PDB file of N, CA and C in Angstrom:
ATOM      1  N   UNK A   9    -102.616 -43.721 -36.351  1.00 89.00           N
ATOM      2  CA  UNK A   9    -101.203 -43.495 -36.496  1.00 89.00           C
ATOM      3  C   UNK A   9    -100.503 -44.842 -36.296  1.00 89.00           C
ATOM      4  N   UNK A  10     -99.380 -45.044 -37.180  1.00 91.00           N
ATOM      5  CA  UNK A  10     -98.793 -46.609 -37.034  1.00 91.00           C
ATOM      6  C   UNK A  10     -97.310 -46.360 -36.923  1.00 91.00           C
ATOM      7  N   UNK A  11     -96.899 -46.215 -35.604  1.00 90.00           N
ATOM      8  CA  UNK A  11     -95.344 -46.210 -35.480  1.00 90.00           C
ATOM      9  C   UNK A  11     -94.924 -47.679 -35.824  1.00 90.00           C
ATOM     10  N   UNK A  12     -93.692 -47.567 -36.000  1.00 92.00           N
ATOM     11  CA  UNK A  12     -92.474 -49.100 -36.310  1.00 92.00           C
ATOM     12  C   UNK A  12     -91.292 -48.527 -35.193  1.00 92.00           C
ATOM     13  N   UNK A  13     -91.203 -49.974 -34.447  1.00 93.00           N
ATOM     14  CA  UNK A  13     -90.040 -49.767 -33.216  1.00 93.00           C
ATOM     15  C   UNK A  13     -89.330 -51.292 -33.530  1.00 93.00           C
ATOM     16  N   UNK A  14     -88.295 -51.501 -32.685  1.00 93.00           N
ATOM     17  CA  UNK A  14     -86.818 -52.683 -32.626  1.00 93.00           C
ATOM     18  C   UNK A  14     -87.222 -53.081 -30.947  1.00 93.00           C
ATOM     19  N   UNK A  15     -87.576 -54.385 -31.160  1.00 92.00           N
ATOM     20  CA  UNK A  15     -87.705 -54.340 -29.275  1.00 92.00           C
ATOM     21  C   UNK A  15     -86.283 -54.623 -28.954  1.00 92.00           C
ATOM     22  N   UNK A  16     -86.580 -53.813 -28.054  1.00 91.00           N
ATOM     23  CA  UNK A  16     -84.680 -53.307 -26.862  1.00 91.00           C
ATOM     24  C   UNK A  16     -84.987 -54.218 -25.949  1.00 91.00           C
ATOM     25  N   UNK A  17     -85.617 -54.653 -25.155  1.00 91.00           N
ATOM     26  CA  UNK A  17     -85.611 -55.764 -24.011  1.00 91.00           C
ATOM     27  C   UNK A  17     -86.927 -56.502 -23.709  1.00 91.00           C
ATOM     28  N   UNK A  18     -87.141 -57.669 -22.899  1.00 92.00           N
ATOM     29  CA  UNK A  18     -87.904 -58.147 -22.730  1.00 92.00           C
ATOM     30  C   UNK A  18     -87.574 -58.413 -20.693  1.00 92.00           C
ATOM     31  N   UNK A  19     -88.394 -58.351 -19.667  1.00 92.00           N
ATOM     32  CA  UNK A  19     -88.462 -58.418 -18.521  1.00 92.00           C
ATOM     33  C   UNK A  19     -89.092 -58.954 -18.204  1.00 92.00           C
ATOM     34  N   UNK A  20     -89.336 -59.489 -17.238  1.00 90.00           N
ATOM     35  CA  UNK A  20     -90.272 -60.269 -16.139  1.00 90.00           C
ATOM     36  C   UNK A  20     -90.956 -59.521 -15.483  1.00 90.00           C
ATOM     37  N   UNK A  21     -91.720 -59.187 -15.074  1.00 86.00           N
ATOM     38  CA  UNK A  21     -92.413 -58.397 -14.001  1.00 86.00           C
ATOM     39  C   UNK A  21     -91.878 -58.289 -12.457  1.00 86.00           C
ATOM     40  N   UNK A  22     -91.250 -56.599 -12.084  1.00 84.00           N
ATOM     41  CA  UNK A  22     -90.192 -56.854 -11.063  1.00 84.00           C
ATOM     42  C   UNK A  22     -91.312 -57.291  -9.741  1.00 84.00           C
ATOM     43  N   UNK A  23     -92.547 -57.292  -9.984  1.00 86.00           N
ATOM     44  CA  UNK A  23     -93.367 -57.439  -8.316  1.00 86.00           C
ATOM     45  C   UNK A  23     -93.790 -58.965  -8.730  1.00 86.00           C
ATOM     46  N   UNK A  24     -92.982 -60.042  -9.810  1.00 84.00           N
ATOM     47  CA  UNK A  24     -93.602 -61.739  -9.722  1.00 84.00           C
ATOM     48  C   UNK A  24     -94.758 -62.315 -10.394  1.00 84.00           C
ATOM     49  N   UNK A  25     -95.630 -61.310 -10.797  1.00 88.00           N
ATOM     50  CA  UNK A  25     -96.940 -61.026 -11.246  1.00 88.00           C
ATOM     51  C   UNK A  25     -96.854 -61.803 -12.800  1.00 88.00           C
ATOM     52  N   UNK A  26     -97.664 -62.481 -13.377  1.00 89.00           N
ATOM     53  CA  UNK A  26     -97.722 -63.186 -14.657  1.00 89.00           C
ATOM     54  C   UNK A  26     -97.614 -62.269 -15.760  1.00 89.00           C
ATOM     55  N   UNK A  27     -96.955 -61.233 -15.903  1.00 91.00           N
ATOM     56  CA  UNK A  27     -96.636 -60.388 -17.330  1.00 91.00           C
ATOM     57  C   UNK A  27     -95.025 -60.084 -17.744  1.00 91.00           C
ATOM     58  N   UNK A  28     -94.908 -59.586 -18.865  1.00 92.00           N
ATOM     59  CA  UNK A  28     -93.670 -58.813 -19.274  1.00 92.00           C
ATOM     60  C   UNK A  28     -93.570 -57.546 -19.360  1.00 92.00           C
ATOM     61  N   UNK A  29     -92.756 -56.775 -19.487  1.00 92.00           N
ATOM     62  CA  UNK A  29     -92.326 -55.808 -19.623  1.00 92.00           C
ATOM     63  C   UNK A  29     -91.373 -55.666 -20.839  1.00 92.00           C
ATOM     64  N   UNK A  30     -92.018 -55.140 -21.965  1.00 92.00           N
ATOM     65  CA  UNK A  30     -91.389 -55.696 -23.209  1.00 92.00           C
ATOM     66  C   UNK A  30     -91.061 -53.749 -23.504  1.00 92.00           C
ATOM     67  N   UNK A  31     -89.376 -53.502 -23.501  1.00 92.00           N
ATOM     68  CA  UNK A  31     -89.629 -52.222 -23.924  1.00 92.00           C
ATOM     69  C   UNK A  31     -88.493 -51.815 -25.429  1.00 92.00           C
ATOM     70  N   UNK A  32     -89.457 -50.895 -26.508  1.00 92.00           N
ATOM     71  CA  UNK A  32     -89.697 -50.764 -27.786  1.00 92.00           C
ATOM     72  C   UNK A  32     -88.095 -49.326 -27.978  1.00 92.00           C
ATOM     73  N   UNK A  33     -87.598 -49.583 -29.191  1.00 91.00           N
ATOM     74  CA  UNK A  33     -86.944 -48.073 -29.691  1.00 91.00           C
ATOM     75  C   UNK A  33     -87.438 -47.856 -30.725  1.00 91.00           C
ATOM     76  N   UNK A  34     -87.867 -46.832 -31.225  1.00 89.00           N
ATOM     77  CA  UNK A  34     -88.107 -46.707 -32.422  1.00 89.00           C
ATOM     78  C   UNK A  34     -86.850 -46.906 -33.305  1.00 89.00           C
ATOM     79  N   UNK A  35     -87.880 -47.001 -34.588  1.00 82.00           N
ATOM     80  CA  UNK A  35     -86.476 -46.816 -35.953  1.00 82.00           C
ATOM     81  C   UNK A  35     -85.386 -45.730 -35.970  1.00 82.00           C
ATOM     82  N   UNK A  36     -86.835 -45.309 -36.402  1.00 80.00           N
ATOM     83  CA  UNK A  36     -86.163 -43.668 -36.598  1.00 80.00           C
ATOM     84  C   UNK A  36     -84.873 -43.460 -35.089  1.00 80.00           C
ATOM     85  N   UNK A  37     -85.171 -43.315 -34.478  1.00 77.00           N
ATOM     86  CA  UNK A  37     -84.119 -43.121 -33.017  1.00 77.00           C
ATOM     87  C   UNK A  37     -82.685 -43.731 -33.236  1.00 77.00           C
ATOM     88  N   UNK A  38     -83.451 -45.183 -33.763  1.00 74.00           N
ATOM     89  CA  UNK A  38     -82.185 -46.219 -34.091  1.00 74.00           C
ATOM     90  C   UNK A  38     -81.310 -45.601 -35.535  1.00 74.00           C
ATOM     91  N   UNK A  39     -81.737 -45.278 -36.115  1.00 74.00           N
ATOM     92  CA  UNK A  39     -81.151 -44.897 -37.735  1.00 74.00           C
ATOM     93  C   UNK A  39     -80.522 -43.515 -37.336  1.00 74.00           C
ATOM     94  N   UNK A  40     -80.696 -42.480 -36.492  1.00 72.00           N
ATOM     95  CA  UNK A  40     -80.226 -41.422 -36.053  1.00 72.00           C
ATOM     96  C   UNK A  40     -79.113 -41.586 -35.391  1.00 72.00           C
ATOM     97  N   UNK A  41     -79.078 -42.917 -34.555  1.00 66.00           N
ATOM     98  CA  UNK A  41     -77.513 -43.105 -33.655  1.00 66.00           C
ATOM     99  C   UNK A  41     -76.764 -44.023 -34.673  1.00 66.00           C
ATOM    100  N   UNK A  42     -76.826 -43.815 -35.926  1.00 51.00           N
ATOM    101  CA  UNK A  42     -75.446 -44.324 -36.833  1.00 51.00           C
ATOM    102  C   UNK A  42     -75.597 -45.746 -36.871  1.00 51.00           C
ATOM    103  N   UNK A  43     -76.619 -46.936 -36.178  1.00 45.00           N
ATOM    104  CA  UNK A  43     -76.153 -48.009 -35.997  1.00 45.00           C
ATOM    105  C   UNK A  43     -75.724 -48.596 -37.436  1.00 45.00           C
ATOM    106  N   UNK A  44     -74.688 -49.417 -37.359  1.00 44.00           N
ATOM    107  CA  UNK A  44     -74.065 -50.078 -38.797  1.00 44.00           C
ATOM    108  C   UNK A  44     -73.887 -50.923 -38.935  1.00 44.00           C
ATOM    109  N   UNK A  45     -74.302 -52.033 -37.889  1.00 45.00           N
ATOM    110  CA  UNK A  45     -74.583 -53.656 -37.836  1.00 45.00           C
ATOM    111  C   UNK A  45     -76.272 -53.997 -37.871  1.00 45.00           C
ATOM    112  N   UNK A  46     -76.390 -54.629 -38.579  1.00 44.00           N
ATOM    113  CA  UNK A  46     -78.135 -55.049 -38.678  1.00 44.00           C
ATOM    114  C   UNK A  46     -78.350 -56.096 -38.006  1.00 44.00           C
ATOM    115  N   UNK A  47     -77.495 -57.130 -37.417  1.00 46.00           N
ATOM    116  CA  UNK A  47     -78.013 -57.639 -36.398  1.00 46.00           C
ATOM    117  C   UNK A  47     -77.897 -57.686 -34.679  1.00 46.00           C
ATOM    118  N   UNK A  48     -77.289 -55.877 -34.415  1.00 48.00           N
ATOM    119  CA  UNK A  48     -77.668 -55.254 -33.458  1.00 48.00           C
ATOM    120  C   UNK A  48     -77.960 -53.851 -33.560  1.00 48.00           C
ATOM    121  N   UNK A  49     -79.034 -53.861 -33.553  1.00 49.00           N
ATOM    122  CA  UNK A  49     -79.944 -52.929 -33.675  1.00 49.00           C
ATOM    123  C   UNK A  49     -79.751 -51.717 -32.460  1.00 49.00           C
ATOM    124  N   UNK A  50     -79.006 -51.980 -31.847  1.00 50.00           N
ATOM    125  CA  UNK A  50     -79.038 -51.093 -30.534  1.00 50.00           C
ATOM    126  C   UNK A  50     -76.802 -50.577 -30.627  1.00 50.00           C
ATOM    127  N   UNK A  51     -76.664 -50.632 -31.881  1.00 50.00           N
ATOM    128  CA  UNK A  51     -75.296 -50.124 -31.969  1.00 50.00           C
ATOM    129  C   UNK A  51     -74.150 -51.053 -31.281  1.00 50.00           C
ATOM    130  N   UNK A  52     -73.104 -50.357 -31.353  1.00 46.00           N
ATOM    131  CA  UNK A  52     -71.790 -51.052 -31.521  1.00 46.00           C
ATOM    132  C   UNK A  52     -71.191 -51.145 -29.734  1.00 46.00           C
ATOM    133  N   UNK A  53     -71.263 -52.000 -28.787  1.00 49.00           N
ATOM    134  CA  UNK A  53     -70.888 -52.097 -27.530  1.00 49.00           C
ATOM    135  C   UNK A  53     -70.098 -50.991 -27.028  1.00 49.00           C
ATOM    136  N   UNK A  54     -70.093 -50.586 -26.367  1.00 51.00           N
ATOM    137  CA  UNK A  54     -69.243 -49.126 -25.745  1.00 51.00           C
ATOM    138  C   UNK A  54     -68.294 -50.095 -24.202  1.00 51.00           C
ATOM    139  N   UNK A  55     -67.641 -50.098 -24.663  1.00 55.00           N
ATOM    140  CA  UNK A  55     -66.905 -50.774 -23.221  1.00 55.00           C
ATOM    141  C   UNK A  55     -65.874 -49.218 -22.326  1.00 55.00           C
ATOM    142  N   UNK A  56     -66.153 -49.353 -21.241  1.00 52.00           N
ATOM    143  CA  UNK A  56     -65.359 -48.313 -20.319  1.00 52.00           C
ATOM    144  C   UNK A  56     -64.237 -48.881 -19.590  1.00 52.00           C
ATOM    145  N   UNK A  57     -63.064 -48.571 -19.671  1.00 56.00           N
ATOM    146  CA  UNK A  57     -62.147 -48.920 -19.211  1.00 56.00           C
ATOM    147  C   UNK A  57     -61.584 -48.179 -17.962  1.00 56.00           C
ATOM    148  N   UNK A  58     -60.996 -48.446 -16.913  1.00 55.00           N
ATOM    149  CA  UNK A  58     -60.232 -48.131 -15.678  1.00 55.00           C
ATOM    150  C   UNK A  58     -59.081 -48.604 -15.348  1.00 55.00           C
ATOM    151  N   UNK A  59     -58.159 -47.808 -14.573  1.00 62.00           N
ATOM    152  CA  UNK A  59     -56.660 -47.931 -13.898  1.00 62.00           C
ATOM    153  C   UNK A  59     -56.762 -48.417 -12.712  1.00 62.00           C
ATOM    154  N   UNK A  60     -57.724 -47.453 -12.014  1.00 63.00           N
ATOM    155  CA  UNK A  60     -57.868 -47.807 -10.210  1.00 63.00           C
ATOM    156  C   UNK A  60     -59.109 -47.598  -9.988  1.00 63.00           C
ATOM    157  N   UNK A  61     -59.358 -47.424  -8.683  1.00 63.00           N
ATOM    158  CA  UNK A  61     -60.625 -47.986  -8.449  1.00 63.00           C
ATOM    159  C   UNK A  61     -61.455 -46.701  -8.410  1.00 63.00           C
ATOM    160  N   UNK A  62     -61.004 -45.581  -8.016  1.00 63.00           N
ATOM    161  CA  UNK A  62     -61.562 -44.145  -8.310  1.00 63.00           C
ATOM    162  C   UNK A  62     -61.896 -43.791  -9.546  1.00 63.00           C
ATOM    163  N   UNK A  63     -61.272 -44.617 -10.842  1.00 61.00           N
ATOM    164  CA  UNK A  63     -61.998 -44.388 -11.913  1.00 61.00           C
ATOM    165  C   UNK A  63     -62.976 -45.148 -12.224  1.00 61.00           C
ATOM    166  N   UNK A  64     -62.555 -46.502 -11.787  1.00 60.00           N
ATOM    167  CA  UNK A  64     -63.680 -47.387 -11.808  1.00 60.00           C
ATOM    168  C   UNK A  64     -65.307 -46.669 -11.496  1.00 60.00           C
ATOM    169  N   UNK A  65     -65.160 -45.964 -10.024  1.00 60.00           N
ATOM    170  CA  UNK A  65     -66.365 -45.896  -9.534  1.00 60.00           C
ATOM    171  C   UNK A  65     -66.704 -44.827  -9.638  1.00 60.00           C
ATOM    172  N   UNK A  66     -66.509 -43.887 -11.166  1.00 60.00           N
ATOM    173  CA  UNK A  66     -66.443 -42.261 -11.704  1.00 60.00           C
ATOM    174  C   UNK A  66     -67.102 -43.176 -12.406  1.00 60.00           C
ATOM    175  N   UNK A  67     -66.581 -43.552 -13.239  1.00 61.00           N
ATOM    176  CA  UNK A  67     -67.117 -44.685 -14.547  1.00 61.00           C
ATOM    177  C   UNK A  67     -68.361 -45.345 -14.337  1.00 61.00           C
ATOM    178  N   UNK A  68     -68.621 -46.056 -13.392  1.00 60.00           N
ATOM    179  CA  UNK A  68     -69.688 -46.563 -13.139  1.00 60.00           C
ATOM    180  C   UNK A  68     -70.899 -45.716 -12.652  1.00 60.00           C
ATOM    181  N   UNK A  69     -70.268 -45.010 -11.833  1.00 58.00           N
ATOM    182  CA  UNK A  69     -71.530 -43.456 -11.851  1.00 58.00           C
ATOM    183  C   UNK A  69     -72.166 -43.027 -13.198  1.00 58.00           C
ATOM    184  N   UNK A  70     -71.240 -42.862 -14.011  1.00 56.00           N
ATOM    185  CA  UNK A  70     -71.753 -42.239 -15.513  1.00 56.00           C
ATOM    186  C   UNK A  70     -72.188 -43.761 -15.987  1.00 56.00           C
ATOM    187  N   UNK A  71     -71.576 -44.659 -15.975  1.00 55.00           N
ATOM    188  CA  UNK A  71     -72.504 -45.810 -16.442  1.00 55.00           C
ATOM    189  C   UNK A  71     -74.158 -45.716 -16.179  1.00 55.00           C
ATOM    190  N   UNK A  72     -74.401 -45.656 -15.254  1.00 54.00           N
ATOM    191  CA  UNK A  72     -75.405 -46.659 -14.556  1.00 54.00           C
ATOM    192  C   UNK A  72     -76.720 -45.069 -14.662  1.00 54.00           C
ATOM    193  N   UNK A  73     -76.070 -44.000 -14.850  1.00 50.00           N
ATOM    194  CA  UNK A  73     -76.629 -42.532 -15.466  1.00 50.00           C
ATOM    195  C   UNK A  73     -77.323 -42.261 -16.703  1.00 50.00           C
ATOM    196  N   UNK A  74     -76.775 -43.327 -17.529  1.00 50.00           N
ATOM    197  CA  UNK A  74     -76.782 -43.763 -18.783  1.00 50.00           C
ATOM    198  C   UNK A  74     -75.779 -42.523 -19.590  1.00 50.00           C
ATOM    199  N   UNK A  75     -74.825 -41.337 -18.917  1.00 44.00           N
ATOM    200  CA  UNK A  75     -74.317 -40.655 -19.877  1.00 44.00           C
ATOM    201  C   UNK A  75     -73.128 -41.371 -20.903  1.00 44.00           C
ATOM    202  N   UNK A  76     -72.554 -42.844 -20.038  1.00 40.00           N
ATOM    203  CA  UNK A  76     -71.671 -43.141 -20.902  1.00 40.00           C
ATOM    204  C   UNK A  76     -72.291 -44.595 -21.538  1.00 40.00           C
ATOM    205  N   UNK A  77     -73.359 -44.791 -21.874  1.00 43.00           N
ATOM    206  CA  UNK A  77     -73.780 -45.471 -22.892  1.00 43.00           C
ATOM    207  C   UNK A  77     -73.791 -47.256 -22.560  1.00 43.00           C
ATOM    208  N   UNK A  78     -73.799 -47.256 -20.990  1.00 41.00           N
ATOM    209  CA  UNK A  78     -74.034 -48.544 -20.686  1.00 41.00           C
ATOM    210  C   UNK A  78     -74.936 -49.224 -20.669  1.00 41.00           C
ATOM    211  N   UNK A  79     -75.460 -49.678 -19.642  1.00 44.00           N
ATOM    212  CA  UNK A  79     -76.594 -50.513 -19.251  1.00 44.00           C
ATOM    213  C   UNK A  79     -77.132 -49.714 -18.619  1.00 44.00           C
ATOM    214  N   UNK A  80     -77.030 -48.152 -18.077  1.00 41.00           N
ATOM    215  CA  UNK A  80     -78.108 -47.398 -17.787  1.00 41.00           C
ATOM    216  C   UNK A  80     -79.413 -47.763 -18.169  1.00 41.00           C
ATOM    217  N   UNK A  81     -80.526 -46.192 -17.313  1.00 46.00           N
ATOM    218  CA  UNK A  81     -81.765 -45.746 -18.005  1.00 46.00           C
ATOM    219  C   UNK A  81     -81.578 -45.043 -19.577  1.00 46.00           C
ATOM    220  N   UNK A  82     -81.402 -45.596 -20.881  1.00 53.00           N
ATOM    221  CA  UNK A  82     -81.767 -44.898 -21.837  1.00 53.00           C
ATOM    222  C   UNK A  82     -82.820 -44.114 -22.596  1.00 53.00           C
ATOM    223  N   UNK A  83     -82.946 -42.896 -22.872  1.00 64.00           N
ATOM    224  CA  UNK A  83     -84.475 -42.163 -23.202  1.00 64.00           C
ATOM    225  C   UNK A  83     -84.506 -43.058 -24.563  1.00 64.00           C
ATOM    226  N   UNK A  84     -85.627 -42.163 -24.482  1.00 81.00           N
ATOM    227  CA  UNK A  84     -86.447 -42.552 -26.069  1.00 81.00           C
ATOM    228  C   UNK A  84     -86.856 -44.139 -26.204  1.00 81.00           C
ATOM    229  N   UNK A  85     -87.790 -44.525 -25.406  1.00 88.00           N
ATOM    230  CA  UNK A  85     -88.006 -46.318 -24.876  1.00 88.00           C
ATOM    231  C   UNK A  85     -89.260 -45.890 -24.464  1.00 88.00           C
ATOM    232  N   UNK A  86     -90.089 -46.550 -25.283  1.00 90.00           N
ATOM    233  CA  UNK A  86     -91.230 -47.095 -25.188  1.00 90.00           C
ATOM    234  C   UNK A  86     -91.876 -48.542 -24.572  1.00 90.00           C
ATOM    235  N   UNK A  87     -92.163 -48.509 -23.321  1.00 91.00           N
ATOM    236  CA  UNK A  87     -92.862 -49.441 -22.844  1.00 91.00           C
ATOM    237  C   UNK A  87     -94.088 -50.404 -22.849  1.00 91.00           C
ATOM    238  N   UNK A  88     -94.102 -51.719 -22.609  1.00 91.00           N
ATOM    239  CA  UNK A  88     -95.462 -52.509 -23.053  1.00 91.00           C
ATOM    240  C   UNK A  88     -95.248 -53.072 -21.645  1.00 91.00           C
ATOM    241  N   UNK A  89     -96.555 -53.927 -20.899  1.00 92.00           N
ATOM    242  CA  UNK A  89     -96.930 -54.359 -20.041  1.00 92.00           C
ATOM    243  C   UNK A  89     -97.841 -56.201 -20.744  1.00 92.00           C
ATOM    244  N   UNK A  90     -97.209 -56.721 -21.262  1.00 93.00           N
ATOM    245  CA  UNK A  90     -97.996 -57.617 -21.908  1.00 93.00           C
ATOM    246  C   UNK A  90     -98.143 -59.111 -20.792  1.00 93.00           C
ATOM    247  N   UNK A  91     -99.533 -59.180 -20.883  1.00 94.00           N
ATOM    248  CA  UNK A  91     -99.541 -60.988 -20.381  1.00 94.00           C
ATOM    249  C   UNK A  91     -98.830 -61.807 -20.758  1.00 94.00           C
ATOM    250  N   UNK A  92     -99.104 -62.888 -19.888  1.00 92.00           N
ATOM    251  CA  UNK A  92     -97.834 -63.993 -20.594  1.00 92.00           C
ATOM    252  C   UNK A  92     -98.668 -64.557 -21.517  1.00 92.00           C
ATOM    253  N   UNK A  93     -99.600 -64.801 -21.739  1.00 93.00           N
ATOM    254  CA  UNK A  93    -100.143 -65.383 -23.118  1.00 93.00           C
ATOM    255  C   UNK A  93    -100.032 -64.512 -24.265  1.00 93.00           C
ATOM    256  N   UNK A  94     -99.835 -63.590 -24.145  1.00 93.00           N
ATOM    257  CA  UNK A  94    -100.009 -62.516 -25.370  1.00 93.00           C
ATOM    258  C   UNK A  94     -98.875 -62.453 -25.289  1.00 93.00           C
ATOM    259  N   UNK A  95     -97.696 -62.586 -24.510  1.00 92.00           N
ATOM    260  CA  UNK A  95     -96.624 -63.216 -25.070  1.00 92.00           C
ATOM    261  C   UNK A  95     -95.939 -63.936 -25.670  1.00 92.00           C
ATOM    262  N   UNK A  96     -96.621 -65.090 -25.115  1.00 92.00           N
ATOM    263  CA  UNK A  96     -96.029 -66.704 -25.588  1.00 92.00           C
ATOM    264  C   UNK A  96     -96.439 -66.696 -27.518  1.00 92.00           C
ATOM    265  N   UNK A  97     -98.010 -66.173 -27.195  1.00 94.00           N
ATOM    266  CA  UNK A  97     -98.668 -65.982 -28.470  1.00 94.00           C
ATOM    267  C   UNK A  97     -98.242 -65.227 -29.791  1.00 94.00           C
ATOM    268  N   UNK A  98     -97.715 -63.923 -29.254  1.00 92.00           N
ATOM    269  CA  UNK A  98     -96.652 -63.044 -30.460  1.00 92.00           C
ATOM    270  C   UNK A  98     -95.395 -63.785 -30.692  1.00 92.00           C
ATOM    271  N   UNK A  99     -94.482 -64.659 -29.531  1.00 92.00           N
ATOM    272  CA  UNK A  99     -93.447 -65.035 -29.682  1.00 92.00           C
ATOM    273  C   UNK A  99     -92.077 -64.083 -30.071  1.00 92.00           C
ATOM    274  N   UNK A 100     -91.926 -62.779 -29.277  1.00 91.00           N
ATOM    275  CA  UNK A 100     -91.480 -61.433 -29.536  1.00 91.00           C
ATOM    276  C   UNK A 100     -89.905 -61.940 -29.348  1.00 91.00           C
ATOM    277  N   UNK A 101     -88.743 -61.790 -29.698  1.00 91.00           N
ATOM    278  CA  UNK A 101     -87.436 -61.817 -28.906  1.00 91.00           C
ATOM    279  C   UNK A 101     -86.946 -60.485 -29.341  1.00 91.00           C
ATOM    280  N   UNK A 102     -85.586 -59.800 -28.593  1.00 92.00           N
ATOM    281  CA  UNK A 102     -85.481 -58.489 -28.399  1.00 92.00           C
ATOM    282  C   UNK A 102     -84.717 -58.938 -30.080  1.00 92.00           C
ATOM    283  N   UNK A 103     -84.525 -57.528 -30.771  1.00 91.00           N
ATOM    284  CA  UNK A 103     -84.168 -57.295 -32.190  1.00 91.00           C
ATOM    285  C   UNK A 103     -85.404 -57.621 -33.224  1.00 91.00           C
ATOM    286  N   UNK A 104     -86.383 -57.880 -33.018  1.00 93.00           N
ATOM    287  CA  UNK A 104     -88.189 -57.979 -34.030  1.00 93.00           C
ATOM    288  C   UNK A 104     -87.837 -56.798 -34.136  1.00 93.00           C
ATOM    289  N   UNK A 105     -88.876 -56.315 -35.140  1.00 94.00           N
ATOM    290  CA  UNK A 105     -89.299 -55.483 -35.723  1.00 94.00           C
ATOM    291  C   UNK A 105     -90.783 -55.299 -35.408  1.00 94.00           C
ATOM    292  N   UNK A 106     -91.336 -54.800 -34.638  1.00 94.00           N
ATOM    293  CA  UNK A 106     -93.101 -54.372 -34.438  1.00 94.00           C
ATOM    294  C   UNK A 106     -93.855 -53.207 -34.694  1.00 94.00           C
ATOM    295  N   UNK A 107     -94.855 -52.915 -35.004  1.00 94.00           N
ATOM    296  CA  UNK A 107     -95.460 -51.852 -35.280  1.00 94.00           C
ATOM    297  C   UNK A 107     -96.531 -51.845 -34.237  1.00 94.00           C
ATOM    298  N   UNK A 108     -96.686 -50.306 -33.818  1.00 91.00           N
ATOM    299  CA  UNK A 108     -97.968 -50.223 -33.145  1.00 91.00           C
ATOM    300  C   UNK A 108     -98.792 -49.569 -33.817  1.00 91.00           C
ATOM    301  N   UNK A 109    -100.187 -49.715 -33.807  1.00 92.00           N
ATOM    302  CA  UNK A 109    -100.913 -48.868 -34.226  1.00 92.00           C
ATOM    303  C   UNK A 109    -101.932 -48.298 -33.389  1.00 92.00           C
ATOM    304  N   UNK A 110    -101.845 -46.800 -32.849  1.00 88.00           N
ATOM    305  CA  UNK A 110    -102.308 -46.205 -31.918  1.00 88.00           C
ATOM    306  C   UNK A 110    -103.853 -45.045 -33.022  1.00 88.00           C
ATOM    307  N   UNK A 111    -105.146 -45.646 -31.866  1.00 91.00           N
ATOM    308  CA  UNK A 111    -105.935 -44.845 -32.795  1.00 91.00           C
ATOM    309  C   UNK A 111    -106.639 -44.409 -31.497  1.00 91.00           C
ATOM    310  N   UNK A 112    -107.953 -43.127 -31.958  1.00 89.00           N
ATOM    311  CA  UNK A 112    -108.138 -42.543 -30.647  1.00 89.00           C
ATOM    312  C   UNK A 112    -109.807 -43.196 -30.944  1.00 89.00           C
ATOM    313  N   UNK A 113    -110.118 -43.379 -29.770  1.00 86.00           N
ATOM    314  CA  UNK A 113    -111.680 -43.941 -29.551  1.00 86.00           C
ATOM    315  C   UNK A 113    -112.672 -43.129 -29.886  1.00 86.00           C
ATOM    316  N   UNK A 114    -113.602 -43.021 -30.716  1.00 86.00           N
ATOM    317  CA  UNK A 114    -114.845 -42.314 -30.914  1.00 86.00           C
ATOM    318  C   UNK A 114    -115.614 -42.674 -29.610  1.00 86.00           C
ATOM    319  N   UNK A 115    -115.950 -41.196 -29.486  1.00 81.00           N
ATOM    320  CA  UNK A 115    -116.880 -41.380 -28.164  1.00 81.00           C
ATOM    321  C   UNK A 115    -118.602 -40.757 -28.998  1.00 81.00           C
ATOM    322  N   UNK A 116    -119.450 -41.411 -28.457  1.00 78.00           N
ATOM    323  CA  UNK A 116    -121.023 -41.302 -29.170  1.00 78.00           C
ATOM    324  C   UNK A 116    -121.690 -40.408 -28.097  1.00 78.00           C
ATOM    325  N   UNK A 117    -121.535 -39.246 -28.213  1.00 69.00           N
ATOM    326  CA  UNK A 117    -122.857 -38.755 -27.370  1.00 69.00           C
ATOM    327  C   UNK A 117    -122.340 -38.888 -25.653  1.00 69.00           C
ATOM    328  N   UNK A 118    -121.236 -38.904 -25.236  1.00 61.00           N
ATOM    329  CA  UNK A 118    -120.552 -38.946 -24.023  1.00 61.00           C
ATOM    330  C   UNK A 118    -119.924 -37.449 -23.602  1.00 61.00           C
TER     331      UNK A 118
END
């Protein structure tokens, strides 16, 4: 099976450790939320606005929830764990285009 994803971010490893954390959206996901700029792949900025500080920190609750479309946890994100050489080596920045191709292992007599 050969999915096609948009890489959404690239991370450091939060425990210091020599890898990335490179995580994937699919197309399809992306073409479903309307996006209409092609060189952001992850749609049109959603900015939240406030009066006082009680909305502020209503707002930022649903921010950080991901219901109002911030910098939350967003679903549908597919994760990679890659070395830094198999980093440096693909040369990935977030907005590529990658394909995975996921196949299942023949097992012989196991």
């Amino acid at each position: 099976m050969k999915k096609e994803f948009v890489v959404r971010s690239i991370d450091a490893a939060p425990d210091g450790a020599p890898y990335v954390v490179v995580s994937l959206s699919s197309i399809k996901d992306l073409k479903e939320g309307g996006t209409q700029n092609p060189q952001s792949p992850f749609g049109s900025p959603k900015v939240m606005g406030f009066t006082n500080m009680n909305d502020m920190m209503k707002d930022l609750n649903k921010m950080l929830s991901g219901m109002g479309g911030g910098m939350g946890m967003q679903g549908n994100v597919t994760q990679l764990k890659l070395e830094m050489h198999e980093y440096k080596e693909m040369g990935l920045s977030v907005g590529d285009k990658v394909f995975l191709d996921i196949t299942k292992a023949e097992s012989l007599g196991v």
